[in-house]
């Protein structure tokens, strides 16, 4: 007998017939000997309809009243589903977020869960009832109790948080697709179903626009070791398991606002190779990293900064023992990248830097919290550590610094983010970890599993280094020219953005350094949500002159295409294959950023869908079955 939390999205409960079908599924699960909590969303497009009504009344609806309005959608569903279960002879009770005891921050429209009072919930479960819970909502713990909503994906967040609070055996997320696919089936009909995926991989995909699971739900699953399975509510297909690290007794108090960083990592065994002023045209990155792959050179970070004129900079880091091979490859290919009319120009200049270190902060709690990266940069600035390269992902921010400053950087970050001392000492490759580190051994889903056999080692997706490809068409790029190259500049920039609640995704610092009026300067570029683009540009332009920055440039016509896979570590040919696929279709790469399990490229917006399709094909991720998403 298992305690299971099931969640059904809006399309799964979009009509009376669909609600009755869900009731039948729930009834069968209970009759198999399981205890059940069911979390539901509002029916179909109910929430959209409520938003439309509000906008007809007010051009700028009050956020408190919006929470009061939108929370009603789920209340309709819970009552109807409870009635449907009772008609089948199954005892059931519907409960709002307040009745369940979901306590949140006093932040309307985007509240985070603080804790869940499970006493009432447990009492009903113990009497054999199915508890049907309204997702997406809770109440604040302020003196005057307020209804709050959790923002987009809130029902996923509610379900996984309840599973964590109840220490459920697992949580099932039912949706309109058969599980987690290698890409969006609306763009690639032959997208393949994954049997399983790690939480870290899923965090990257979810944050890159894969809408099957919300990143906040995955964050909770990762932090509390909740096994998740994503399945179709339309079929009995086995779905996809999302596996997480074994839980280590993390407190359920401040459930969603616990420490956002759970590890400080460092690597002093690194060197950097950069090619400055390479032509800004398709095929350059493919040519460079294709040759790197053929020479079996394993690259760590890769960054390509925003173009200046008709040229770009590309930089990458390698471990010190293979630096000479990496330098030789770069030197050999550089002449071919220079203008034929002026082969002795300063184009494609190779720059090598020894004595560097990579310092990183890692943790699932960084998602959607713009202040985390800013805090890292401010901490390094206060410690007098200058940042040479920046690489970001949803679960990690890495900075390349001078190796002599590594100890100082690690100690400052550990103190700032309240990370306990441990792990290996600085001066070698190592990690400083809390007990909840993602480096702990992942555990398999509980056994036995209903309807869901574990994947075999011969599954083709388990042997592929790339698990999924994602496209984000909702980003804009900002570039600040001629930022003074000294400690504190990145902290000021991203601190300002954090103060205005603007989350940043990719961050790229150019390798080219210019001395203007005796001050060394670099360009820095980053991506934000498109809806934040104009306001971010306006705010940064207002302070640019005061802080000694150059022009602030906004480009909203971009797309970000990314590959994700834990198997990419130690596979030098993966980046080359991605870049070659884009080059073969004349898709120019405007920016590159990487982490250990992700490579992202910014391309022109009109080429975004094509880029996704050719990369998905290049890695052989297509299956024989075509998935049709229900309307």
Coordinates of C-alpha atoms in Angstrom, one line a residue:
X1 CA 0.0 0.0 0.0
X2 CA 1.4 3.4 -1.1
X3 CA 0.5 6.9 -0.3
X4 CA 0.3 8.7 -3.7
X5 CA -0.3 12.3 -4.7
X6 CA -1.8 12.8 -8.1
X7 CA -2.1 16.0 -10.0
X8 CA -4.4 16.7 -12.9
X9 CA -4.0 19.8 -15.1
X10 CA -6.7 21.9 -16.8
X11 CA -7.0 19.9 -20.0
X12 CA -7.3 16.7 -17.9
X13 CA -10.4 18.1 -16.1
X14 CA -11.7 20.3 -18.9
X15 CA -15.2 18.8 -19.1
X16 CA -17.7 16.7 -17.1
X17 CA -16.6 13.7 -19.2
X18 CA -13.0 14.3 -18.4
X19 CA -13.7 14.7 -14.7
X20 CA -15.6 11.4 -14.7
X21 CA -12.6 9.8 -16.5
X22 CA -10.3 11.1 -13.8
X23 CA -12.6 9.8 -11.1
X24 CA -12.5 6.4 -12.6
X25 CA -8.6 6.5 -12.7
X26 CA -8.5 7.6 -9.0
X27 CA -11.1 4.9 -8.0
X28 CA -9.0 2.2 -9.6
X29 CA -5.8 3.4 -7.8
X30 CA -7.6 3.3 -4.5
X31 CA -9.1 -0.1 -5.1
X32 CA -5.5 -1.3 -5.8
X33 CA -4.8 -0.6 -2.1
X34 CA -3.4 2.9 -2.2
X35 CA -4.2 6.1 -0.2
X36 CA -4.6 9.1 -2.4
X37 CA -4.5 12.9 -2.4
X38 CA -5.6 14.5 -5.7
X39 CA -4.5 18.0 -6.6
X40 CA -6.4 19.6 -9.5
X41 CA -6.2 22.8 -11.6
X42 CA -9.2 24.9 -12.9
X43 CA -11.2 23.3 -15.7
X44 CA -9.8 23.9 -19.2
X45 CA -9.5 27.6 -20.0
X46 CA -11.3 28.8 -16.8
X47 CA -8.4 30.8 -15.5
X48 CA -8.0 32.5 -18.9
X49 CA -11.7 33.4 -18.8
X50 CA -11.4 34.9 -15.3
X51 CA -8.4 37.0 -16.3
X52 CA -10.3 38.3 -19.3
X53 CA -13.2 39.3 -17.1
X54 CA -10.9 41.1 -14.8
X55 CA -9.3 43.0 -17.7
X56 CA -12.7 44.0 -18.9
X57 CA -13.3 45.6 -15.5
X58 CA -9.9 47.1 -14.9
X59 CA -6.9 47.9 -17.1
X60 CA -4.7 47.2 -14.1
X61 CA -6.5 44.8 -11.7
X62 CA -5.5 44.8 -8.1
X63 CA -3.3 41.7 -7.3
X64 CA -5.1 40.9 -4.1
X65 CA -8.4 40.8 -5.9
X66 CA -7.0 38.8 -8.8
X67 CA -5.9 36.1 -6.2
X68 CA -9.5 36.2 -4.8
X69 CA -10.9 35.8 -8.3
X70 CA -8.5 33.2 -9.7
X71 CA -8.6 30.9 -6.7
X72 CA -12.3 30.2 -7.5
X73 CA -11.4 28.3 -10.6
X74 CA -9.9 25.3 -8.7
X75 CA -12.8 25.3 -6.2
X76 CA -15.2 24.4 -9.0
X77 CA -13.1 21.4 -10.1
X78 CA -12.5 20.0 -6.6
X79 CA -16.2 20.0 -5.8
X80 CA -17.1 18.3 -9.1
X81 CA -14.4 15.7 -8.8
X82 CA -15.4 14.9 -5.2
X83 CA -19.0 14.4 -6.4
X84 CA -17.9 12.2 -9.2
X85 CA -15.9 10.0 -6.8
X86 CA -18.9 9.8 -4.4
X87 CA -21.1 8.7 -7.3
X88 CA -18.7 5.7 -7.7
X89 CA -19.1 4.9 -4.1
X90 CA -15.6 6.2 -3.1
X91 CA -15.6 8.5 0.0
X92 CA -14.0 11.8 -1.0
X93 CA -13.8 15.4 0.4
X94 CA -12.8 18.6 -1.4
X95 CA -10.5 21.1 0.3
X96 CA -9.2 24.5 -0.7
X97 CA -5.6 25.5 -0.1
X98 CA -6.6 27.2 3.1
X99 CA -8.4 24.1 4.4
X100 CA -5.5 21.9 3.6
X101 CA -3.1 24.2 5.5
X102 CA -0.9 25.5 2.7
X103 CA 0.7 28.5 4.3
X104 CA 2.6 30.9 1.9
X105 CA 4.4 34.2 1.9
X106 CA 2.1 37.3 1.9
X107 CA 2.9 37.9 -1.8
X108 CA -0.1 38.1 -4.1
X109 CA 0.1 36.3 -7.5
X110 CA 3.5 34.7 -7.0
X111 CA 3.6 33.5 -3.4
X112 CA 6.1 30.7 -2.3
X113 CA 5.0 28.0 0.1
X114 CA 6.4 28.3 3.7
X115 CA 4.9 25.1 5.1
X116 CA 1.9 22.8 5.1
X117 CA -0.1 21.9 8.2
X118 CA -0.9 18.2 7.4
X119 CA -3.0 17.3 10.5
X120 CA -6.4 17.7 8.8
X121 CA -5.2 16.2 5.6
X122 CA -3.8 13.1 7.4
X123 CA -7.0 12.6 9.4
X124 CA -9.1 12.4 6.3
X125 CA -6.6 10.0 4.6
X126 CA -6.7 7.7 7.6
X127 CA -10.5 7.4 7.4
X128 CA -10.2 6.1 3.8
X129 CA -11.2 9.3 2.0
X130 CA -9.7 10.6 -1.2
X131 CA -8.8 14.2 -0.4
X132 CA -9.3 16.4 -3.5
X133 CA -7.2 19.6 -3.1
X134 CA -7.4 22.9 -5.0
X135 CA -4.0 23.5 -6.5
X136 CA -2.3 26.9 -7.2
X137 CA -3.5 28.5 -3.9
X138 CA -2.8 28.9 -0.2
X139 CA -3.1 31.5 2.5
X140 CA -0.6 33.9 4.0
X141 CA 0.4 33.7 7.6
X142 CA 0.1 37.4 8.2
X143 CA -2.1 38.8 11.0
X144 CA -4.9 39.1 8.5
X145 CA -5.3 35.9 6.6
X146 CA -5.2 36.5 2.8
X147 CA -5.8 34.1 -0.1
X148 CA -2.7 33.9 -2.2
X149 CA -1.9 32.2 -5.5
X150 CA 1.4 30.6 -6.5
X151 CA 1.8 31.9 -10.0
X152 CA 2.2 29.9 -13.2
X153 CA 2.6 26.2 -12.7
X154 CA 1.2 26.5 -9.2
X155 CA -0.8 23.3 -9.2
X156 CA 2.4 21.3 -10.0
X157 CA 4.1 23.1 -7.1
X158 CA 1.1 22.4 -4.7
X159 CA 1.2 18.7 -5.6
X160 CA 4.9 18.1 -5.1
X161 CA 4.9 20.2 -1.9
X162 CA 2.1 18.1 -0.5
X163 CA 3.9 15.0 -1.4
X164 CA 7.0 16.2 0.4
X165 CA 5.0 17.3 3.5
X166 CA 3.2 13.9 3.7
X167 CA 6.4 12.0 2.8
X168 CA 4.3 10.3 0.0
X169 CA 5.8 7.3 -1.8
X170 CA 5.6 9.3 -5.1
X171 CA 3.8 12.0 -6.9
X172 CA 2.1 11.5 -10.3
X173 CA 1.7 14.5 -12.6
X174 CA -1.0 13.9 -15.2
X175 CA -1.0 16.0 -18.3
X176 CA -2.0 16.0 -22.0
X177 CA 1.3 14.4 -23.3
X178 CA 2.5 10.8 -22.5
X179 CA 5.4 12.0 -20.4
X180 CA 8.6 14.1 -20.8
X181 CA 9.6 14.1 -24.5
X182 CA 12.9 14.9 -26.1
X183 CA 11.4 18.2 -27.4
X184 CA 8.1 19.9 -27.9
X185 CA 5.9 17.6 -29.9
X186 CA 4.1 20.6 -31.3
X187 CA 7.3 21.5 -33.1
X188 CA 8.7 18.0 -33.8
X189 CA 6.0 15.4 -34.1
X190 CA 8.6 12.5 -33.8
X191 CA 9.8 13.7 -30.4
X192 CA 10.7 10.6 -28.3
X193 CA 9.4 9.7 -24.9
X194 CA 12.0 9.5 -22.1
X195 CA 11.7 6.7 -19.6
X196 CA 13.5 8.7 -17.0
X197 CA 15.4 11.9 -16.4
X198 CA 17.3 13.4 -13.4
X199 CA 16.0 16.4 -11.5
X200 CA 18.9 18.5 -12.6
X201 CA 18.3 17.7 -16.3
X202 CA 14.5 18.4 -15.8
X203 CA 15.3 21.7 -14.1
X204 CA 17.2 22.8 -17.1
X205 CA 14.5 21.7 -19.6
X206 CA 11.6 23.1 -17.5
X207 CA 13.3 26.4 -17.2
X208 CA 14.1 26.5 -20.9
X209 CA 10.4 26.5 -21.8
X210 CA 9.5 22.8 -21.6
X211 CA 6.0 23.3 -20.1
X212 CA 5.3 19.7 -18.9
X213 CA 6.6 20.5 -15.4
X214 CA 7.1 23.8 -13.6
X215 CA 10.7 24.4 -12.4
X216 CA 9.5 25.2 -8.9
X217 CA 7.9 21.8 -8.6
X218 CA 11.1 20.1 -9.8
X219 CA 13.0 22.2 -7.3
X220 CA 10.9 20.9 -4.4
X221 CA 11.2 17.3 -5.7
X222 CA 15.0 17.6 -5.9
X223 CA 15.3 19.2 -2.4
X224 CA 13.1 16.7 -0.7
X225 CA 13.8 13.6 -2.8
X226 CA 10.2 13.2 -4.0
X227 CA 10.1 10.7 -6.9
X228 CA 7.9 12.1 -9.7
X229 CA 6.3 10.5 -12.7
X230 CA 4.8 12.4 -15.5
X231 CA 2.0 10.6 -17.3
X232 CA -0.9 11.1 -19.8
X233 CA -4.4 11.4 -18.3
X234 CA -5.7 10.1 -21.7
X235 CA -3.9 6.7 -21.8
X236 CA -2.3 4.1 -19.5
X237 CA 1.2 4.8 -21.0
X238 CA 4.0 4.4 -18.3
X239 CA 5.2 8.0 -18.5
X240 CA 8.6 9.4 -17.4
X241 CA 10.2 9.2 -14.0
X242 CA 12.0 12.2 -12.6
X243 CA 14.6 10.9 -10.2
X244 CA 16.3 12.9 -7.4
X245 CA 19.0 12.7 -4.8
X246 CA 18.3 10.8 -1.6
X247 CA 16.8 13.3 0.9
X248 CA 18.9 14.1 4.0
X249 CA 16.4 15.5 6.5
X250 CA 15.9 19.0 5.1
X251 CA 13.4 20.9 7.2
X252 CA 9.8 21.3 5.9
X253 CA 9.6 24.7 7.4
X254 CA 10.2 27.5 4.9
X255 CA 9.7 24.8 2.3
X256 CA 10.2 27.0 -0.8
X257 CA 12.4 29.8 0.7
X258 CA 15.1 27.7 2.3
X259 CA 18.7 28.5 1.4
X260 CA 18.9 28.8 -2.4
X261 CA 22.5 27.6 -2.7
X262 CA 23.5 24.2 -1.3
X263 CA 27.1 23.9 -2.6
X264 CA 30.2 25.9 -3.4
X265 CA 32.4 24.1 -6.0
X266 CA 35.8 25.0 -7.3
X267 CA 38.4 23.8 -9.8
X268 CA 41.9 25.2 -10.0
X269 CA 43.1 22.7 -12.6
X270 CA 41.9 25.0 -15.5
X271 CA 43.2 27.2 -18.3
X272 CA 41.5 29.4 -20.8
X273 CA 41.9 29.6 -24.6
X274 CA 40.2 32.5 -26.5
X275 CA 40.0 33.4 -30.2
X276 CA 39.4 37.1 -30.5
X277 CA 37.8 38.8 -33.5
X278 CA 36.6 35.7 -35.3
X279 CA 34.1 36.3 -38.2
X280 CA 30.5 36.6 -37.2
X281 CA 29.0 34.1 -39.6
X282 CA 27.7 30.5 -39.7
X283 CA 30.2 27.7 -39.4
X284 CA 32.9 29.3 -37.3
X285 CA 32.1 27.6 -34.0
X286 CA 31.4 24.4 -35.9
X287 CA 34.8 24.5 -37.5
X288 CA 36.7 25.2 -34.2
X289 CA 34.9 22.7 -32.0
X290 CA 34.8 20.1 -34.8
X291 CA 38.6 20.1 -34.8
X292 CA 38.7 20.2 -31.0
X293 CA 36.5 17.1 -31.0
X294 CA 38.7 15.3 -33.5
X295 CA 41.7 16.0 -31.4
X296 CA 39.9 14.5 -28.3
X297 CA 40.1 17.7 -26.4
X298 CA 37.5 17.8 -23.6
X299 CA 36.2 21.4 -23.1
X300 CA 34.5 22.6 -20.0
X301 CA 33.0 26.1 -20.3
X302 CA 32.3 27.6 -23.7
X303 CA 31.2 31.2 -24.2
X304 CA 30.7 33.4 -27.3
X305 CA 30.0 37.0 -26.5
X306 CA 27.8 39.4 -28.3
X307 CA 29.2 40.5 -31.7
X308 CA 31.1 43.8 -32.2
X309 CA 30.9 44.9 -35.8
X310 CA 31.4 41.8 -37.9
X311 CA 33.3 39.8 -35.4
X312 CA 32.9 37.8 -32.2
X313 CA 35.1 36.3 -29.4
X314 CA 34.9 32.6 -28.6
X315 CA 36.5 31.4 -25.4
X316 CA 36.7 28.0 -23.7
X317 CA 38.3 26.4 -20.7
X318 CA 40.1 23.1 -20.5
X319 CA 42.0 21.2 -17.8
X320 CA 45.6 22.1 -17.5
X321 CA 47.1 18.8 -18.8
X322 CA 45.5 19.2 -22.2
X323 CA 46.1 22.9 -22.6
X324 CA 48.9 22.4 -25.1
X325 CA 46.7 20.3 -27.4
X326 CA 43.8 22.9 -27.1
X327 CA 46.2 25.8 -27.8
X328 CA 47.6 23.9 -30.9
X329 CA 44.2 23.3 -32.3
X330 CA 43.2 27.0 -31.9
X331 CA 46.5 28.2 -33.4
X332 CA 46.1 25.8 -36.4
X333 CA 42.6 26.9 -37.2
X334 CA 43.1 30.7 -36.6
X335 CA 44.7 31.4 -40.0
X336 CA 41.7 29.9 -41.8
X337 CA 39.4 32.3 -40.0
X338 CA 41.2 35.4 -41.1
X339 CA 40.4 37.5 -44.1
X340 CA 42.2 36.3 -47.2
X341 CA 42.8 39.8 -48.3
X342 CA 44.7 40.6 -45.1
X343 CA 46.0 37.4 -43.5
X344 CA 48.3 39.3 -41.2
X345 CA 45.5 41.3 -39.6
X346 CA 44.7 41.0 -35.9
X347 CA 41.7 38.8 -36.7
X348 CA 41.3 35.4 -34.9
X349 CA 44.0 36.2 -32.4
X350 CA 44.7 33.3 -30.0
X351 CA 44.9 34.3 -26.3
X352 CA 45.9 31.7 -23.7
X353 CA 45.6 32.3 -20.0
X354 CA 47.1 30.0 -17.3
X355 CA 46.6 30.1 -13.5
X356 CA 42.8 30.5 -13.5
X357 CA 40.2 28.8 -11.4
X358 CA 36.5 28.1 -11.8
X359 CA 34.3 28.9 -8.7
X360 CA 30.6 28.0 -8.7
X361 CA 27.5 28.1 -6.6
X362 CA 25.0 25.4 -7.1
X363 CA 21.4 24.7 -5.9
X364 CA 17.9 24.2 -7.2
X365 CA 16.7 27.2 -5.1
X366 CA 18.3 29.7 -7.5
X367 CA 15.4 29.4 -9.9
X368 CA 13.5 32.6 -10.5
X369 CA 15.4 34.4 -7.7
X370 CA 17.3 37.3 -9.4
X371 CA 19.2 38.2 -6.3
X372 CA 21.2 35.0 -6.1
X373 CA 23.7 35.7 -9.0
X374 CA 23.9 39.3 -7.9
X375 CA 24.8 38.2 -4.4
X376 CA 27.6 36.0 -5.8
X377 CA 29.0 38.9 -7.8
X378 CA 28.8 41.3 -4.9
X379 CA 30.5 38.8 -2.6
X380 CA 33.4 38.4 -5.0
X381 CA 33.7 42.1 -5.4
X382 CA 33.8 42.7 -1.6
X383 CA 36.5 40.1 -1.5
X384 CA 38.5 42.0 -4.2
X385 CA 38.1 39.1 -6.7
X386 CA 37.7 40.1 -10.4
X387 CA 35.5 38.0 -12.6
X388 CA 37.0 37.0 -16.0
X389 CA 34.3 34.7 -17.3
X390 CA 30.7 34.0 -16.3
X391 CA 28.6 31.0 -17.1
X392 CA 25.0 30.4 -15.9
X393 CA 22.4 27.7 -15.8
X394 CA 19.3 27.1 -13.7
X395 CA 21.2 25.2 -11.0
X396 CA 24.6 26.8 -11.2
X397 CA 26.5 30.0 -11.6
X398 CA 30.2 29.7 -12.4
X399 CA 32.9 32.4 -12.5
X400 CA 36.4 32.1 -13.8
X401 CA 38.8 34.0 -11.5
X402 CA 42.6 34.2 -11.0
X403 CA 43.8 31.0 -9.4
X404 CA 45.6 33.0 -6.6
X405 CA 42.2 34.3 -5.6
X406 CA 40.4 31.0 -5.5
X407 CA 40.7 30.4 -1.7
X408 CA 39.5 33.9 -0.9
X409 CA 36.6 33.5 -3.4
X410 CA 35.5 30.1 -2.0
X411 CA 35.6 31.2 1.6
X412 CA 33.7 34.4 0.9
X413 CA 31.0 32.6 -1.0
X414 CA 30.7 29.9 1.7
X415 CA 30.2 32.5 4.3
X416 CA 27.8 34.6 2.2
X417 CA 25.5 31.6 1.4
X418 CA 25.9 29.9 4.8
X419 CA 27.5 26.8 3.4
X420 CA 29.1 24.6 6.1
X421 CA 32.7 23.7 5.7
X422 CA 33.5 20.3 4.3
X423 CA 34.8 18.5 1.2
X424 CA 38.3 18.9 -0.1
X425 CA 40.5 21.9 0.5
X426 CA 41.0 24.6 -2.0
X427 CA 43.9 24.4 -4.4
X428 CA 42.6 21.3 -6.2
X429 CA 39.4 20.2 -7.9
X430 CA 36.8 19.8 -5.2
X431 CA 33.5 20.7 -3.7
X432 CA 32.3 22.2 -0.5
X433 CA 29.0 20.7 0.2
X434 CA 26.0 20.7 2.5
X435 CA 24.4 17.3 3.3
X436 CA 21.8 18.0 0.6
X437 CA 24.2 18.3 -2.3
X438 CA 23.1 17.1 -5.7
X439 CA 26.3 15.1 -5.9
X440 CA 24.8 12.5 -3.6
X441 CA 23.9 9.2 -5.3
X442 CA 20.4 9.3 -6.9
X443 CA 18.0 6.7 -5.8
X444 CA 15.5 4.9 -8.0
X445 CA 11.7 5.3 -7.7
X446 CA 10.0 3.1 -5.1
X447 CA 9.3 -0.5 -5.9
X448 CA 6.9 -1.9 -6.9
X449 CA 5.8 0.8 -9.4
X450 CA 2.3 0.8 -10.9
X451 CA 2.3 0.7 -14.7
X452 CA 5.8 2.0 -14.9
X453 CA 8.8 -0.4 -15.5
X454 CA 12.2 1.1 -15.1
X455 CA 14.2 1.7 -18.3
X456 CA 16.7 -0.9 -19.3
X457 CA 20.4 -0.1 -19.9
X458 CA 19.8 -0.8 -23.6
X459 CA 17.3 2.0 -24.0
X460 CA 18.7 4.3 -26.7
X461 CA 18.0 7.5 -24.8
X462 CA 20.0 6.2 -21.8
X463 CA 23.1 5.9 -24.0
X464 CA 22.7 9.3 -25.7
X465 CA 24.7 12.2 -24.2
X466 CA 21.8 14.5 -25.0
X467 CA 18.4 13.9 -23.4
X468 CA 16.4 16.8 -24.7
X469 CA 16.3 19.9 -26.9
X470 CA 14.4 23.1 -25.8
X471 CA 13.5 26.3 -27.5
X472 CA 12.8 29.6 -25.7
X473 CA 11.2 32.3 -27.9
X474 CA 10.4 34.6 -25.0
X475 CA 13.8 36.2 -24.3
X476 CA 15.4 39.4 -25.2
X477 CA 19.1 40.3 -25.1
X478 CA 20.7 43.3 -23.5
X479 CA 24.3 44.3 -24.1
X480 CA 26.2 47.0 -22.2
X481 CA 29.2 48.3 -24.1
X482 CA 32.5 49.3 -22.4
X483 CA 31.8 48.2 -18.8
X484 CA 34.8 49.1 -16.6
X485 CA 36.7 45.8 -16.0
X486 CA 37.2 45.9 -12.2
X487 CA 35.7 44.2 -9.2
X488 CA 32.1 45.3 -8.4
X489 CA 30.8 46.1 -11.9
X490 CA 28.9 42.9 -12.4
X491 CA 27.6 43.2 -8.8
X492 CA 26.3 46.7 -9.5
X493 CA 24.7 45.7 -12.8
X494 CA 22.9 42.5 -11.6
X495 CA 22.2 44.0 -8.2
X496 CA 20.2 46.7 -10.0
X497 CA 18.3 44.1 -12.0
X498 CA 17.6 42.1 -8.9
X499 CA 16.2 45.2 -7.1
X500 CA 13.7 45.6 -10.0
X501 CA 12.8 41.9 -9.7
X502 CA 14.2 41.1 -13.2
X503 CA 15.6 37.6 -13.6
X504 CA 18.6 37.1 -15.8
X505 CA 19.3 33.9 -17.8
X506 CA 22.5 33.8 -19.9
X507 CA 25.3 36.1 -18.9
X508 CA 28.3 36.5 -21.2
X509 CA 31.3 38.7 -20.6
X510 CA 33.4 39.5 -23.7
X511 CA 37.1 38.4 -23.7
X512 CA 38.2 41.4 -25.7
X513 CA 39.5 44.2 -23.4
X514 CA 39.9 47.8 -24.5
X515 CA 41.7 50.5 -22.6
X516 CA 39.7 53.8 -22.9
X517 CA 40.9 56.9 -21.0
X518 CA 43.2 54.6 -19.0
X519 CA 40.4 52.3 -17.9
X520 CA 40.2 48.7 -19.2
X521 CA 36.7 47.9 -20.4
X522 CA 34.7 44.9 -21.6
X523 CA 31.3 44.4 -23.0
X524 CA 28.8 42.3 -21.1
X525 CA 25.6 40.7 -22.5
X526 CA 22.7 38.9 -20.9
X527 CA 19.2 37.6 -21.7
X528 CA 16.0 38.4 -19.8
X529 CA 12.4 37.6 -20.3
X530 CA 11.1 39.6 -23.3
X531 CA 8.5 41.4 -21.2
X532 CA 11.3 42.8 -19.0
X533 CA 13.4 43.9 -21.9
X534 CA 12.2 47.5 -22.4
X535 CA 12.0 48.3 -18.7
X536 CA 15.5 46.8 -18.1
X537 CA 17.0 48.9 -20.9
X538 CA 15.3 52.1 -19.7
X539 CA 16.5 51.5 -16.1
X540 CA 20.1 50.7 -17.1
X541 CA 20.3 53.6 -19.6
X542 CA 19.4 56.0 -16.8
X543 CA 22.3 54.9 -14.6
X544 CA 24.9 54.2 -17.4
X545 CA 26.5 57.6 -17.5
X546 CA 26.7 57.8 -13.7
X547 CA 28.4 54.4 -13.4
X548 CA 30.7 55.0 -16.4
X549 CA 29.1 52.5 -18.7
X550 CA 28.7 52.8 -22.5
X551 CA 25.7 52.2 -24.7
X552 CA 22.9 49.9 -23.6
X553 CA 21.6 47.9 -26.6
X554 CA 18.4 45.8 -26.7
X555 CA 17.5 43.0 -29.2
X556 CA 14.1 41.4 -28.7
X557 CA 14.3 39.3 -32.0
X558 CA 16.2 36.4 -30.6
X559 CA 15.6 32.7 -29.8
X560 CA 17.5 30.5 -27.4
X561 CA 18.0 26.8 -28.4
X562 CA 19.6 24.5 -25.8
X563 CA 20.6 20.8 -25.4
X564 CA 20.5 19.2 -22.0
X565 CA 22.0 15.9 -20.8
X566 CA 24.1 14.6 -17.9
X567 CA 25.9 12.4 -20.3
X568 CA 27.6 15.4 -22.0
X569 CA 30.3 15.5 -19.4
X570 CA 33.5 14.1 -20.9
X571 CA 32.1 14.0 -24.4
X572 CA 34.1 16.6 -26.5
X573 CA 32.1 16.0 -29.7
X574 CA 28.7 17.1 -28.4
X575 CA 29.2 20.8 -28.8
X576 CA 30.7 20.3 -32.2
X577 CA 27.7 18.3 -33.4
X578 CA 25.3 21.0 -32.2
X579 CA 27.3 23.8 -33.9
X580 CA 27.7 21.8 -37.1
X581 CA 24.0 21.1 -37.4
X582 CA 23.3 24.9 -37.2
X583 CA 26.1 25.7 -39.7
X584 CA 24.8 23.2 -42.2
X585 CA 21.5 25.1 -42.3
X586 CA 23.2 28.5 -42.4
X587 CA 21.9 29.4 -38.9
X588 CA 24.3 31.9 -37.3
X589 CA 25.2 31.6 -33.6
X590 CA 25.0 35.0 -31.9
X591 CA 25.9 33.8 -28.3
X592 CA 27.0 30.6 -26.7
X593 CA 26.9 29.7 -23.0
X594 CA 27.4 26.3 -21.3
X595 CA 27.2 24.4 -18.1
X596 CA 28.2 20.8 -17.3
X597 CA 24.9 19.5 -18.6
X598 CA 23.6 22.2 -21.0
X599 CA 24.7 24.1 -24.1
X600 CA 22.7 27.1 -25.2
X601 CA 22.9 29.1 -28.4
X602 CA 21.2 32.4 -29.2
X603 CA 20.1 32.6 -32.8
X604 CA 17.8 34.9 -34.7
X605 CA 14.2 34.6 -33.7
X606 CA 12.9 33.6 -37.1
X607 CA 15.4 30.7 -37.2
X608 CA 14.5 29.4 -33.7
X609 CA 12.1 26.6 -34.7
X610 CA 14.4 25.5 -37.5
X611 CA 17.3 25.4 -35.1
X612 CA 15.4 23.2 -32.7
X613 CA 14.4 20.8 -35.4
X614 CA 17.9 20.4 -37.0
X615 CA 19.6 19.9 -33.6
X616 CA 17.0 17.3 -32.5
X617 CA 17.6 15.4 -35.8
X618 CA 21.4 15.7 -35.5
X619 CA 21.4 13.8 -32.2
X620 CA 19.1 11.1 -33.5
X621 CA 16.4 11.9 -30.8
X622 CA 13.4 11.3 -33.1
X623 CA 11.3 8.2 -32.6
X624 CA 9.0 6.2 -34.9
X625 CA 5.8 7.2 -33.1
X626 CA 4.2 10.6 -33.7
X627 CA 2.7 12.3 -30.6
X628 CA -0.4 14.4 -31.1
X629 CA -1.2 16.8 -28.3
X630 CA -4.9 16.9 -27.6
X631 CA -6.6 20.2 -28.5

